XYZ file of C-alpha atoms in Angstrom:
200
model
C 23.130 -33.992 -74.056
C 25.672 -35.437 -71.469
C 26.465 -31.932 -70.350
C 22.632 -31.242 -70.135
C 22.197 -34.234 -67.769
C 25.186 -32.924 -65.570
C 23.731 -29.457 -65.160
C 20.286 -30.883 -64.530
C 21.694 -33.201 -61.725
C 23.601 -30.164 -60.093
C 20.518 -28.029 -60.007
C 18.425 -30.685 -58.461
C 21.251 -31.061 -55.720
C 21.344 -27.570 -55.145
C 17.607 -27.484 -54.761
C 17.528 -30.223 -52.524
C 20.278 -28.483 -50.334
C 18.473 -25.402 -50.038
C 15.098 -27.261 -49.041
C 16.912 -29.013 -46.239
C 18.449 -26.032 -45.064
C 15.206 -24.158 -44.986
C 13.568 -27.041 -43.053
C 16.272 -27.256 -40.652
C 16.169 -23.526 -39.879
C 12.423 -23.725 -39.354
C 12.636 -26.714 -37.071
C 15.477 -24.843 -34.945
C 13.150 -21.988 -34.430
C 10.389 -24.355 -33.521
C 12.623 -26.146 -30.886
C 13.789 -22.724 -29.280
C 10.044 -21.760 -28.946
C 9.296 -25.002 -27.307
C 12.044 -24.676 -24.905
C 10.792 -21.180 -23.917
C 7.263 -22.239 -23.322
C 8.381 -25.304 -21.352
C 9.609 -25.609 -17.936
C 12.897 -23.709 -17.322
C 16.137 -25.675 -17.230
C 17.459 -23.459 -14.317
C 14.325 -24.032 -12.014
C 15.305 -25.485 -8.564
C 14.763 -29.290 -8.162
C 13.201 -30.671 -4.912
C 16.552 -31.860 -3.972
C 18.232 -28.178 -4.354
C 15.398 -26.726 -2.206
C 13.246 -23.755 -2.646
C 14.540 -20.108 -2.658
C 14.730 -18.525 0.538
C 15.592 -21.558 2.827
C 18.884 -20.403 3.556
C 17.473 -16.939 4.711
C 15.197 -18.715 7.018
C 17.853 -20.349 8.770
C 19.669 -17.100 9.523
C 19.726 -15.835 13.108
C 16.862 -13.367 13.810
C 17.737 -9.635 14.074
C 16.049 -8.545 17.569
C 17.385 -5.056 17.032
C 16.658 -3.017 20.033
C 13.491 -5.202 21.043
C 12.975 -6.079 24.646
C 13.519 -9.752 25.273
C 13.199 -12.247 28.229
C 17.026 -12.116 28.491
C 17.131 -8.516 29.751
C 13.608 -8.274 31.199
C 12.010 -9.391 34.472
C 8.213 -10.105 33.847
C 5.843 -10.315 36.763
C 1.929 -10.958 36.819
C -0.280 -9.677 39.551
C -3.917 -9.444 39.940
C -5.501 -5.965 39.572
C -9.114 -5.013 39.351
C -10.266 -8.503 37.976
C -7.320 -8.556 35.483
C -3.615 -9.535 35.716
C -1.209 -6.906 35.055
C 1.923 -7.648 33.402
C 4.887 -5.566 34.586
C 8.038 -6.025 32.302
C 11.071 -4.293 34.043
C 14.383 -3.800 32.370
C 17.051 -5.414 34.164
C 19.758 -4.987 31.462
C 22.291 -1.997 31.235
C 20.834 -0.660 27.990
C 17.281 0.754 26.907
C 15.075 -1.513 24.853
C 11.838 -1.122 23.081
C 8.659 -3.043 23.939
C 7.176 -3.395 20.669
C 3.454 -4.114 19.967
C 1.723 -6.272 22.703
C 2.663 -9.408 24.269
C 1.752 -12.699 22.829
C 0.165 -14.556 25.677
C -0.296 -18.259 25.990
C -2.009 -20.415 28.664
C -0.814 -23.676 29.461
C 0.054 -25.783 26.011
C -2.316 -23.462 23.801
C -1.395 -23.249 20.403
C -3.073 -19.838 19.861
C -2.202 -16.655 21.672
C -4.773 -14.708 23.363
C -6.539 -11.674 21.376
C -5.475 -8.082 21.739
C -7.453 -4.881 22.067
C -6.537 -2.751 19.234
C -8.070 0.425 20.896
C -5.150 0.250 23.303
C -2.342 0.611 20.832
C -0.216 3.682 21.812
C 0.950 6.235 19.434
C 4.502 4.855 19.669
C 6.160 1.745 20.881
C 7.203 2.060 24.730
C 11.059 2.718 25.299
C 12.086 1.048 28.490
C 15.128 2.440 30.289
C 17.226 0.309 32.528
C 15.203 -0.096 35.712
C 11.866 1.059 34.419
C 8.795 -1.094 33.213
C 6.408 -1.379 30.453
C 2.840 -2.641 31.362
C 0.021 -4.808 29.768
C -2.938 -5.983 31.167
C -4.735 -9.192 30.674
C -8.419 -9.707 30.837
C -8.792 -13.389 31.265
C -12.613 -13.930 30.658
C -15.411 -11.871 28.646
C -17.476 -10.063 31.247
C -20.646 -10.997 29.196
C -19.799 -14.794 29.214
C -19.400 -14.937 25.477
C -16.162 -16.871 25.743
C -17.771 -20.087 27.062
C -17.378 -21.886 30.167
C -13.607 -21.422 30.221
C -11.145 -23.441 32.238
C -8.283 -23.129 34.774
C -5.001 -22.464 33.464
C -1.873 -23.216 35.411
C 0.835 -21.813 33.043
C 1.252 -18.333 31.510
C 3.925 -17.493 28.886
C 4.783 -14.169 27.529
C 6.598 -13.587 24.102
C 7.932 -10.246 23.016
C 7.825 -8.776 19.416
C 10.419 -7.264 17.039
C 9.923 -4.146 15.502
C 8.501 -5.822 12.467
C 5.846 -7.574 14.723
C 7.361 -11.045 14.616
C 7.505 -13.131 17.805
C 10.949 -13.196 19.386
C 12.939 -16.564 19.110
C 13.713 -18.483 22.063
C 12.104 -19.316 25.236
C 9.242 -16.910 26.583
C 8.966 -15.357 29.836
C 6.849 -17.460 32.092
C 5.688 -15.290 35.050
C 3.990 -17.101 37.936
C 0.199 -16.841 38.038
C -1.231 -15.369 41.153
C -2.510 -18.169 43.300
C -1.159 -20.865 40.890
C -4.084 -20.874 38.667
C -6.313 -18.474 36.346
C -9.670 -19.034 35.009
C -9.580 -18.267 31.519
C -12.058 -18.404 28.353
C -11.917 -18.240 24.598
C -12.241 -14.324 25.048
C -9.186 -13.754 26.939
C -7.272 -10.707 25.587
C -4.154 -8.472 26.255
C -3.580 -4.787 25.764
C -0.614 -3.401 23.998
C 2.606 -2.635 25.968
C 1.977 0.673 27.670
C 4.037 3.040 29.584
C 2.193 3.105 32.671
C 0.045 0.955 34.973
C -3.139 3.074 34.939
C -3.179 3.227 31.019
C -2.933 -0.783 31.065
C -5.596 -1.176 33.337
C -7.941 1.143 31.472
C -7.556 -0.863 28.483
């Protein structure tokens, strides 16, 4: 009888151990599943910053894009428009990508662009040569509103990827010191000759 009680107690102990082990294994699986579904432990905190911040701090790669540092930009009146002439004063060829980003005075937005003036390829500008763009300051049909007299013009060049070049823009003097502009002011793309620019 004594031996029977010992074996019974031993059997109960083994059964309890197995039950606890099974429960523990199930709980471990549940814990892992909860972790997977929950927030990642490796996600950056607000203090660590978001991915890509370091990349934004890297200097801009301008490549072969023309820039104010190697271009002399002049603005002159031509057939009711302003003709921009960007002459390469450097010692190496550069490329006038896209169109000039035009701003008048302290405008936040740039003037529009005539997409129909886009050339087949960006304009390569050899030393001593020029690229041209025309600015139509007001809408001929009056759709741009009453407009205003601007006193300052700034011109920003583009990179090959279409981003505005960092740094100070070119600031050619306006003919006569002021230019009447409205909300429909727009520019052409950079083009290889004066006639093509004024046609746009």
